[in-house]
CSV table of C-alpha atoms and ligand atoms in Angstrom, one decimal:
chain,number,residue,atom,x,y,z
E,263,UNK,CA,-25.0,-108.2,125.5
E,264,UNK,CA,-23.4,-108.3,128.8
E,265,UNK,CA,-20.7,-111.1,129.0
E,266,UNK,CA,-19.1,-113.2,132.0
E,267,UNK,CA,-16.2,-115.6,132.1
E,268,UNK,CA,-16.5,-119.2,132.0
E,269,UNK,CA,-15.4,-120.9,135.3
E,270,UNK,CA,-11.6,-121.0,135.2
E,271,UNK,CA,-11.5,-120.6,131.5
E,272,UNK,CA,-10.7,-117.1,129.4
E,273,UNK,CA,-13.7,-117.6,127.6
E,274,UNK,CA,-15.7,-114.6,127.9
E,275,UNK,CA,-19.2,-115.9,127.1
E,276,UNK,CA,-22.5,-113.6,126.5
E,277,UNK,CA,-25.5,-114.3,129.3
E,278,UNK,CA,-27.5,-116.2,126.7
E,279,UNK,CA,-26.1,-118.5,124.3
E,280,UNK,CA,-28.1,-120.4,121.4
E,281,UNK,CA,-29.2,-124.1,122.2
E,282,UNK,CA,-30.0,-126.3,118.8
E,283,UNK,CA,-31.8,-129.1,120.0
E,284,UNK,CA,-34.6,-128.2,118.1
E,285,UNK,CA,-32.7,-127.3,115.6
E,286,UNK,CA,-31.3,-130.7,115.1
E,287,UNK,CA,-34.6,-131.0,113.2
E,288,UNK,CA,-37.3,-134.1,112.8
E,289,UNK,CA,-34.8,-136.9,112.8
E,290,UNK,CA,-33.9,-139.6,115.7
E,291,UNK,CA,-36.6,-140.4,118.4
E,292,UNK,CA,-35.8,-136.8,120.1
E,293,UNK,CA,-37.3,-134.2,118.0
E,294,UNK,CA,-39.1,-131.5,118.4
E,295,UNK,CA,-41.2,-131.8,115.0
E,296,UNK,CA,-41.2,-130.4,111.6
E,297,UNK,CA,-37.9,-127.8,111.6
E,298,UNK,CA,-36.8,-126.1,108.5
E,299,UNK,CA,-32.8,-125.6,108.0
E,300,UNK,CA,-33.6,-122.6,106.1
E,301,UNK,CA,-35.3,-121.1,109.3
E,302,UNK,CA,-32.6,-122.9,111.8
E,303,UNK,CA,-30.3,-120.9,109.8
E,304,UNK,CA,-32.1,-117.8,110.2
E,305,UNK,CA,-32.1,-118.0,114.4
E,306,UNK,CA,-28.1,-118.8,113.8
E,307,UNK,CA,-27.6,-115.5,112.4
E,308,UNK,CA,-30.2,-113.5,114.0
E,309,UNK,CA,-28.4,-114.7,117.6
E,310,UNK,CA,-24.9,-113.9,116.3
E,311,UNK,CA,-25.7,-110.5,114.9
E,312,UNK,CA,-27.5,-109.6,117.9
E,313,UNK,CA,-24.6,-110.5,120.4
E,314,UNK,CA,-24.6,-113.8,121.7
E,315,UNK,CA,-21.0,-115.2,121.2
E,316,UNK,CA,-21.6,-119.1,122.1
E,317,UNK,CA,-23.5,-122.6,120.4
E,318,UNK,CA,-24.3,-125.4,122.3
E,319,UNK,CA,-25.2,-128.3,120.9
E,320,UNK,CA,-25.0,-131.9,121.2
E,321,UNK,CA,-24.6,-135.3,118.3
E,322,UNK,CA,-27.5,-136.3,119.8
E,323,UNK,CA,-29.5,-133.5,118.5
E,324,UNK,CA,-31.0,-134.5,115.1
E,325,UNK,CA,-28.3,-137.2,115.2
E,326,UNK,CA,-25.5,-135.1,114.0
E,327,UNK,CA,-28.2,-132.7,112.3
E,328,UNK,CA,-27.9,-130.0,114.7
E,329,UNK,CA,-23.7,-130.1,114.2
E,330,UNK,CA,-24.3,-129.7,110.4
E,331,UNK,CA,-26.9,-127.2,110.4
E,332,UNK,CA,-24.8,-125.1,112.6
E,333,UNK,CA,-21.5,-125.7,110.1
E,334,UNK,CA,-23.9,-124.5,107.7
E,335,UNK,CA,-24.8,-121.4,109.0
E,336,UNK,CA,-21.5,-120.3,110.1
E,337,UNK,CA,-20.1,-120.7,106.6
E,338,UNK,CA,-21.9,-118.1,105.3
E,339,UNK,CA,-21.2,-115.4,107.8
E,340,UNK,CA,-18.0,-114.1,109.1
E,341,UNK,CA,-19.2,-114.9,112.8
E,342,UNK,CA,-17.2,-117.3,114.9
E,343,UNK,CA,-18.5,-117.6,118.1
E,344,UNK,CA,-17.7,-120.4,120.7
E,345,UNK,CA,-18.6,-124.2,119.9
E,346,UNK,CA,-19.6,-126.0,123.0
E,347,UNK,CA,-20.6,-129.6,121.9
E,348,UNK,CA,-20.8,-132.9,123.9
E,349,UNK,CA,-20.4,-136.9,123.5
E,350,UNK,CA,-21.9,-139.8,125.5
E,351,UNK,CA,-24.9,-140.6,122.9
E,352,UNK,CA,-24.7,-142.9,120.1
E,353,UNK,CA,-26.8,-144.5,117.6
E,354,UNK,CA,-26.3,-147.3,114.6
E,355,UNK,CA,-26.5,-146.8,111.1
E,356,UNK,CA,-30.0,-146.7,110.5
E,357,UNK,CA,-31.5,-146.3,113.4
E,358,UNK,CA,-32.9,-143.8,115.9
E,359,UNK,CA,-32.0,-145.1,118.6
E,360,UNK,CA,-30.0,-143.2,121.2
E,361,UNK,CA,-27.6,-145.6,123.5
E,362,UNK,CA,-25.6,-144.1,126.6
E,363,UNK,CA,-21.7,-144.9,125.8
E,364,UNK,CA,-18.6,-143.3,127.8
E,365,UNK,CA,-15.8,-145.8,126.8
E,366,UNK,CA,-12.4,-144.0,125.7
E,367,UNK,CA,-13.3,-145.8,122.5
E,368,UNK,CA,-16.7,-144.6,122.0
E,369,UNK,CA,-15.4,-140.6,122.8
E,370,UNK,CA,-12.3,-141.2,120.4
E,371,UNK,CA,-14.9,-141.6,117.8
E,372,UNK,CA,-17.3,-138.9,118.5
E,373,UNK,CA,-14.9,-136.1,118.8
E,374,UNK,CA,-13.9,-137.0,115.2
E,375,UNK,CA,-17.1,-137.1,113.8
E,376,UNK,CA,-17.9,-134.0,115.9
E,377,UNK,CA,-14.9,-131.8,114.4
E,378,UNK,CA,-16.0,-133.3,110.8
E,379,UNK,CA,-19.6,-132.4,111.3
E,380,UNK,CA,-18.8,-129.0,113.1
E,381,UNK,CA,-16.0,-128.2,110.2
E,382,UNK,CA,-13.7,-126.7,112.7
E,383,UNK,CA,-10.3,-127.6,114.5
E,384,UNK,CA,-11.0,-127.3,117.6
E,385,UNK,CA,-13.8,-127.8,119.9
E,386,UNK,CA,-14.3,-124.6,122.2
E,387,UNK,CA,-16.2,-126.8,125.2
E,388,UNK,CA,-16.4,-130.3,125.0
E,389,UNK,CA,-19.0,-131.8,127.3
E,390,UNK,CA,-20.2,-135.0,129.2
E,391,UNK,CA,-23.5,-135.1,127.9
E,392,UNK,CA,-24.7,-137.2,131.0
E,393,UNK,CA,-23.3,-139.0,133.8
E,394,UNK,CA,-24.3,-142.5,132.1
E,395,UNK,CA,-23.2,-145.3,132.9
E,396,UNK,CA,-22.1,-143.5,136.1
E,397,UNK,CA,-19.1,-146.2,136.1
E,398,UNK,CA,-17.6,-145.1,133.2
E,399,UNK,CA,-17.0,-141.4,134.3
E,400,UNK,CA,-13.0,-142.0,135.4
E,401,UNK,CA,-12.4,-143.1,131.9
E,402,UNK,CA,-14.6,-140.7,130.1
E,403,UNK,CA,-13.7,-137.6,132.0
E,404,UNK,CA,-9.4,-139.1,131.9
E,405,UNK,CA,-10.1,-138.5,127.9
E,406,UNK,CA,-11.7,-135.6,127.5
E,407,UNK,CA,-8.6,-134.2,129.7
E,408,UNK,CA,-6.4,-136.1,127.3
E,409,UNK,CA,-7.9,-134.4,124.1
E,410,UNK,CA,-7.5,-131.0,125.7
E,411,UNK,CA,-3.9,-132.1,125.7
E,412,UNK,CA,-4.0,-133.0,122.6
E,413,UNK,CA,-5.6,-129.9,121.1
E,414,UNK,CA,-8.6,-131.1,120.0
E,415,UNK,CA,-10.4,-129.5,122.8
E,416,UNK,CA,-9.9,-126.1,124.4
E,417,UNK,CA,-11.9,-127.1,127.4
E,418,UNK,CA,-13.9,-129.6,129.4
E,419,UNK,CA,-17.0,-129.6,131.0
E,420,UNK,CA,-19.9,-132.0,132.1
E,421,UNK,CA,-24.0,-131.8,132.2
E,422,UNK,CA,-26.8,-132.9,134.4
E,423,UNK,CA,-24.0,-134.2,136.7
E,424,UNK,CA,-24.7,-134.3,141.1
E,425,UNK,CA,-22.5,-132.9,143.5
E,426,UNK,CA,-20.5,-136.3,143.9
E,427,UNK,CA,-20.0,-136.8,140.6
E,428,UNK,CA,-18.6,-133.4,140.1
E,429,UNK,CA,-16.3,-134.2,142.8
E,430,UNK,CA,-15.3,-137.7,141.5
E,431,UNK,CA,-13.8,-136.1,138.0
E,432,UNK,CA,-12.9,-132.9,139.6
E,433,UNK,CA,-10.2,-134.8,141.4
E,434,UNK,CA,-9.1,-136.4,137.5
E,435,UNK,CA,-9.0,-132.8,136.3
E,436,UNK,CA,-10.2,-129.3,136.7
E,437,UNK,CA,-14.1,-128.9,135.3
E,438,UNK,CA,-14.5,-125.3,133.2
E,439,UNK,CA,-18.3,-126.0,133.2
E,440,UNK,CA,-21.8,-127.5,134.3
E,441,UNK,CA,-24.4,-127.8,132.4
E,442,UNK,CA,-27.2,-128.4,134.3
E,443,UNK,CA,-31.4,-128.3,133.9
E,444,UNK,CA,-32.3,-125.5,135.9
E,445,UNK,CA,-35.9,-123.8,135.6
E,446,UNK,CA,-38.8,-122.3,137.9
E,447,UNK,CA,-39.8,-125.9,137.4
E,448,UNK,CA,-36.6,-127.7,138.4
E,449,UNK,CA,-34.3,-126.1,141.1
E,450,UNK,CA,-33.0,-129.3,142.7
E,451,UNK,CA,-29.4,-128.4,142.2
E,452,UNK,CA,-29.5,-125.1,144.1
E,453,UNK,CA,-29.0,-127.3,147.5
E,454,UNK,CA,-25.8,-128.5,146.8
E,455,UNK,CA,-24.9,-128.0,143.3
E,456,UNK,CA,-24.5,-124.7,142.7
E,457,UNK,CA,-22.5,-124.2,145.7
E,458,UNK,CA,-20.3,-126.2,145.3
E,459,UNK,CA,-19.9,-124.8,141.5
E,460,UNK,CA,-19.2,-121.4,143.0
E,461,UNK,CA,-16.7,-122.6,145.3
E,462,UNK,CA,-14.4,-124.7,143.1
E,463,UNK,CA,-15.0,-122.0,140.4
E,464,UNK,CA,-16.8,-123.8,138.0
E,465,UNK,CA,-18.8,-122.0,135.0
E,466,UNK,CA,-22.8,-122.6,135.0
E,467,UNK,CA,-24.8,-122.6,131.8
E,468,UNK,CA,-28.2,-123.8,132.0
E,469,UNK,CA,-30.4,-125.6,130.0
E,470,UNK,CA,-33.8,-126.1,129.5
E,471,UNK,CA,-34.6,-122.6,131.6
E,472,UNK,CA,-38.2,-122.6,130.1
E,473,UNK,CA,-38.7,-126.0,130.4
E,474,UNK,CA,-39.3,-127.2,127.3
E,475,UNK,CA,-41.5,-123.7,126.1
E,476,UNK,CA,-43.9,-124.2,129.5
E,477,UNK,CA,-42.5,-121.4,131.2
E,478,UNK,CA,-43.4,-118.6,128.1
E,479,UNK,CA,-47.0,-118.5,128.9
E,480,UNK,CA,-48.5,-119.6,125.2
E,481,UNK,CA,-49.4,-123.2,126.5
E,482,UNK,CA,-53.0,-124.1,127.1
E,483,UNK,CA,-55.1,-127.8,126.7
E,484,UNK,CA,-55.8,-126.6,123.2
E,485,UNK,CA,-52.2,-125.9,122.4
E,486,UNK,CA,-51.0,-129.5,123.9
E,487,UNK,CA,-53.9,-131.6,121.6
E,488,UNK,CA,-52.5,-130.7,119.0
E,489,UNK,CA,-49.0,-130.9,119.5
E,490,UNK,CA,-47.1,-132.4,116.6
E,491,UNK,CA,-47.0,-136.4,116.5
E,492,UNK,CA,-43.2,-136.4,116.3
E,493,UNK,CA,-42.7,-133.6,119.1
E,494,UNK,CA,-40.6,-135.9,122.3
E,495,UNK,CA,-42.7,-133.9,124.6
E,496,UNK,CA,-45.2,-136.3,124.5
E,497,UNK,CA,-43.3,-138.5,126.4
E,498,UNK,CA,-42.5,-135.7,129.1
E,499,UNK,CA,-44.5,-135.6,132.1
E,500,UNK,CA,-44.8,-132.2,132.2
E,501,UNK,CA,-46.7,-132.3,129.1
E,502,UNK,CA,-48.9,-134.6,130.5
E,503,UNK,CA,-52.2,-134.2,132.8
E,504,UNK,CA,-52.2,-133.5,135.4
E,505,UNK,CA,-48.5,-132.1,135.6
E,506,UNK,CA,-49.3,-129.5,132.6
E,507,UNK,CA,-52.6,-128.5,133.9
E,508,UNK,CA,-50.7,-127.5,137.4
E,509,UNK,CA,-47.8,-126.0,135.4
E,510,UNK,CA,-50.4,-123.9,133.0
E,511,UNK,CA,-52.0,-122.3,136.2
E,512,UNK,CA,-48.5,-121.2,137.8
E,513,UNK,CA,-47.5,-119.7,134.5
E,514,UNK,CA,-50.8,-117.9,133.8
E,515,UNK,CA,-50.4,-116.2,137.5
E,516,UNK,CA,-46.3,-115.3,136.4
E,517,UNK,CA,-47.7,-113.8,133.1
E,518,UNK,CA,-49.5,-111.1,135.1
E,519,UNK,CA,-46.5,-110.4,137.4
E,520,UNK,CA,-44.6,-110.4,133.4
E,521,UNK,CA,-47.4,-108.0,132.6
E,522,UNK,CA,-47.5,-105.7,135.3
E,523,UNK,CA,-43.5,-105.4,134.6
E,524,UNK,CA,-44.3,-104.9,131.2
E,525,UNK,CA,-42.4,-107.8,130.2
E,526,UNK,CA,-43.1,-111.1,128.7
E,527,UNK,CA,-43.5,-114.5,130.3
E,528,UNK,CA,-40.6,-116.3,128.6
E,529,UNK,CA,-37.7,-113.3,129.1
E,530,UNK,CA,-38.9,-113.2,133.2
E,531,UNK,CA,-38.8,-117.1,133.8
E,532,UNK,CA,-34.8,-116.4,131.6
E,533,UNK,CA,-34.4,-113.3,133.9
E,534,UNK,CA,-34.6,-115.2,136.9
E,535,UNK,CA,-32.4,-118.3,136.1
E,536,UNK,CA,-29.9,-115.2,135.2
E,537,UNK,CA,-30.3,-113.6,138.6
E,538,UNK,CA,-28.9,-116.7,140.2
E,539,UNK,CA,-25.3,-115.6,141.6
E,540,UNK,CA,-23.9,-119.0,140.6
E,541,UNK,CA,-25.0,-118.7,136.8
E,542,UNK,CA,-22.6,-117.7,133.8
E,543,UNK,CA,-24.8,-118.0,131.3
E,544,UNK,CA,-28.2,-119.5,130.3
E,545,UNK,CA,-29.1,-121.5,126.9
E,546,UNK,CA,-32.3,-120.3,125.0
E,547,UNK,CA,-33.5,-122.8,123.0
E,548,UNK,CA,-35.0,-120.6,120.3
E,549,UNK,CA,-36.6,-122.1,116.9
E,550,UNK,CA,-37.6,-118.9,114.9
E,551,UNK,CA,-36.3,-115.8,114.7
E,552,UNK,CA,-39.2,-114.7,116.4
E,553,UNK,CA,-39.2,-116.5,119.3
E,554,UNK,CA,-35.6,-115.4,119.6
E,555,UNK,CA,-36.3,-111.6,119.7
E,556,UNK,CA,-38.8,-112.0,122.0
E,557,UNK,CA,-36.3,-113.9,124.2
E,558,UNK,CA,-33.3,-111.8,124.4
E,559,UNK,CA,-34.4,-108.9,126.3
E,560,UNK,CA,-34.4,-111.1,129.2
E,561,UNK,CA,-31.3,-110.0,130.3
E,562,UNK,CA,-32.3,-106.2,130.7
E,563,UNK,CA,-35.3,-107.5,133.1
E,564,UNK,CA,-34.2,-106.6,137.0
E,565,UNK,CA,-36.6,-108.4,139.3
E,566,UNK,CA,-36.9,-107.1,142.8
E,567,UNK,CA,-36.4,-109.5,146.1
E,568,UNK,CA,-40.8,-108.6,146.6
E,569,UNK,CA,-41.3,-110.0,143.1
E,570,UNK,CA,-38.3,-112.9,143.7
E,571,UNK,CA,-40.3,-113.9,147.1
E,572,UNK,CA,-43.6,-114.0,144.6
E,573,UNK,CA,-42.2,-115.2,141.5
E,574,UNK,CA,-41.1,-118.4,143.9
E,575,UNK,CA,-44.1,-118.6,145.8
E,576,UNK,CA,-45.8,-119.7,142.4
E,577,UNK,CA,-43.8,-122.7,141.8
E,578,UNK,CA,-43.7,-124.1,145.2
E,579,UNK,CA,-44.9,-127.7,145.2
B,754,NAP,N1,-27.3,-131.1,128.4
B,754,NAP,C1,-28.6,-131.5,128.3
B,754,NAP,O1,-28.9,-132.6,128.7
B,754,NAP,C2,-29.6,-130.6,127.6
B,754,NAP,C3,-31.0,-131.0,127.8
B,754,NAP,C4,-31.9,-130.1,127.2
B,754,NAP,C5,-31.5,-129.0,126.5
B,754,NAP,N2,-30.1,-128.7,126.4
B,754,NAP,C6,-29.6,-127.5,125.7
B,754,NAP,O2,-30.4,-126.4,126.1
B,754,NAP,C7,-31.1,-125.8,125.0
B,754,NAP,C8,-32.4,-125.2,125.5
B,754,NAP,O3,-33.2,-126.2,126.2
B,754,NAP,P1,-34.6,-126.8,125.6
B,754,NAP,O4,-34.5,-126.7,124.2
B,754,NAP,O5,-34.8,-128.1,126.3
B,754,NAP,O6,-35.7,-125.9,126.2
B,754,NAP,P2,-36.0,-124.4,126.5
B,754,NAP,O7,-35.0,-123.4,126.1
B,754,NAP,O8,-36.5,-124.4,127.9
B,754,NAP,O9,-37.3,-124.3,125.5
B,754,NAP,C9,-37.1,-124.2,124.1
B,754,NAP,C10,-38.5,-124.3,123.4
B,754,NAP,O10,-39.3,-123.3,123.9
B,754,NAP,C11,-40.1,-122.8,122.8
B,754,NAP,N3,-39.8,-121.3,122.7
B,754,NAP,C12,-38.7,-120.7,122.5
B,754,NAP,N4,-38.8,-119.4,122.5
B,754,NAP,C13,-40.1,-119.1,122.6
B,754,NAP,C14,-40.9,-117.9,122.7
B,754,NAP,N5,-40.3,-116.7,122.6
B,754,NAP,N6,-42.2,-118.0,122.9
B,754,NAP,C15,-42.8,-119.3,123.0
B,754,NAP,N7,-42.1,-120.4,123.0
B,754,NAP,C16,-40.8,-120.4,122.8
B,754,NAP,C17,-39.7,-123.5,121.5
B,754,NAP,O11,-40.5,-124.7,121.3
B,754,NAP,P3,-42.0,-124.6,120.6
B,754,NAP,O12,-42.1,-123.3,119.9
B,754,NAP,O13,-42.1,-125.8,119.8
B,754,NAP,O14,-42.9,-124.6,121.8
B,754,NAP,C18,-38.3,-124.0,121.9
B,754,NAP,O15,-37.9,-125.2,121.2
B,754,NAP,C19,-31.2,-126.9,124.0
B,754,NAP,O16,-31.4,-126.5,122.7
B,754,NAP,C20,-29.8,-127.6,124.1
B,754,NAP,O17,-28.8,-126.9,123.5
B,754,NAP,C21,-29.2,-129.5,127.0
């Protein structure tokens, strides 16, 4: 797989990298259902023998699940590919609760529990999960530089941050990374964002580039009745009417065009987030091995400027 560097990093990182939210499993308030570890394995290993180089993953997935599942899986392979976790979540003892927190304090803490979990040494990329409480970003972003310092980290970066708040910590200390959500569905940072990503040389991984599974063409009413009690995309508006009967529509017309190209749904709506000039990389947030072959000839797919102009066309509000 084709591989780009990471803002001003050396990290050479493959185009798609593995997301474990799902992963984390059926625990917390944030899951995507019933998960088995023995399958969340299997995509672990599947991903790393077919080329992708990079993990991201989060505490708040599967509250600390996700971390241990992946410790897991890399234990019994010779694979070590690049851990990009995060911190600004946290929940109490016995509950599922997840509670914004960006004190020095807080981050102290999580990067310890993180490395425990994680059973490495170092963190490769150590995020900002969210910009929340926006006041605390001086004192959250000051520490992450301070355990890059320190050693703990190799690098910093940040997710679902605005252009001001980039440029509030960028003046603390240089950003490797966004993470940002960017999908057919959700291209609000391409205004300002993005620009300003490519011009201060920060590295762009995106998440949620199928939003959520909408944009791979196997949703329909019937699909969405009988979505699993515990799935946290009930409480998304996109999985509610009528936002997914809208979505369903656009994506039915984009599984032609995938058709026509001979390609499927899911690696076109991938190929296009890929195409963007600012991107480094895109996370796939595969739950089977299945899904993830399906998924990872995305990045062969070329889409011309006619079928860019149409693709876009589709999604317009
Ligand atoms: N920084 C942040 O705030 C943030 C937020 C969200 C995500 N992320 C990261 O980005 C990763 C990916 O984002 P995401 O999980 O939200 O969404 P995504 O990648 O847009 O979608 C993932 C979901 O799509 C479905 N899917 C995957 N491959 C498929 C295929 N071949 N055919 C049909 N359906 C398929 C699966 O769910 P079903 O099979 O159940 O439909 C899967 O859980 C996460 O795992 C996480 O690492 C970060």
């Amino acid at each position: 797989m084709q591989k780009r560097t990471l803002g001003n990093s050396q990290l050479k990182i493959s185009t798609l990298g593995l997301g474990s939210w799902a992963i984390g499993g059926d625990i917390g308030d944030w899951g995507w259902g019933t998960q088995s570890t023995r399958e969340s394995i299997k995509v672990i290993h599947a991903a790393l023998d077919q080329g992708i180089n990079w993990i991201d993953t989060a505490p708040a997935y599967g509250l600390g699940n996700a971390e241990k599942v992946i410790a897991k899986a890399l234990h019994q392979t010779h694979y070590t590919p690049f851990i990009f976790t995060k911190c600004g979540f946290r929940w109490n003892d016995g509950e599922s609760e997840l509670q914004p927190c960006l004190t020095k304090q807080s981050i102290l803490q999580e990067v310890d529990s993180s490395l425990s979990r994680l059973n490495i040494e170092c963190i490769d990329l150590y995020q900002i999960h969210s910009p929340n409480p926006s006041a605390q970003l001086e004192e959250s972003w000051q520490t992450l530089a301070d355990l890059q310092q320190a050693g703990k980290v190799r690098h910093i970066g940040v997710s679902n941050f605005s252009q001001p708040q980039l440029q509030r910590v960028q003046e603390i200390a240089p950003i490797t990374s966004l993470q940002p959500p960017y999908s057919l569905l959700n291209r609000s940072i391409e205004q300002d964002v993005l620009p300003w990503c490519t011009e201060n040389n920060i590295g762009v991984i995106h998440h949620s580039a199928m939003s959520h599974g909408l944009l791979t063409g196997t949703w329909s009413i019937e699909r969405l009745n009988h979505l699993d009690k515990r799935d946290w995309r009930h409480k998304s508006n996109q999985f509610q009417q009528p936002e997914f009967d809208r979505i369903v529509e656009a994506v039915t017309k984009l599984k032609d065009l995938a058709n026509s190209k001979q390609c499927q749904t899911a690696q076109l709506s991938l190929a296009w987030t890929l195409a963007h000039p600012a991107t480094t990389g895109t996370i796939i947030g595969a739950r089977t091995e299945k899904q993830l072959n399906q998924l990872l000839p995305a990045t062969e797919v070329d889409i011309t400027n006619q079928e860019m102009t149409i693709i876009e066309q589709l999604f317009q509000q």
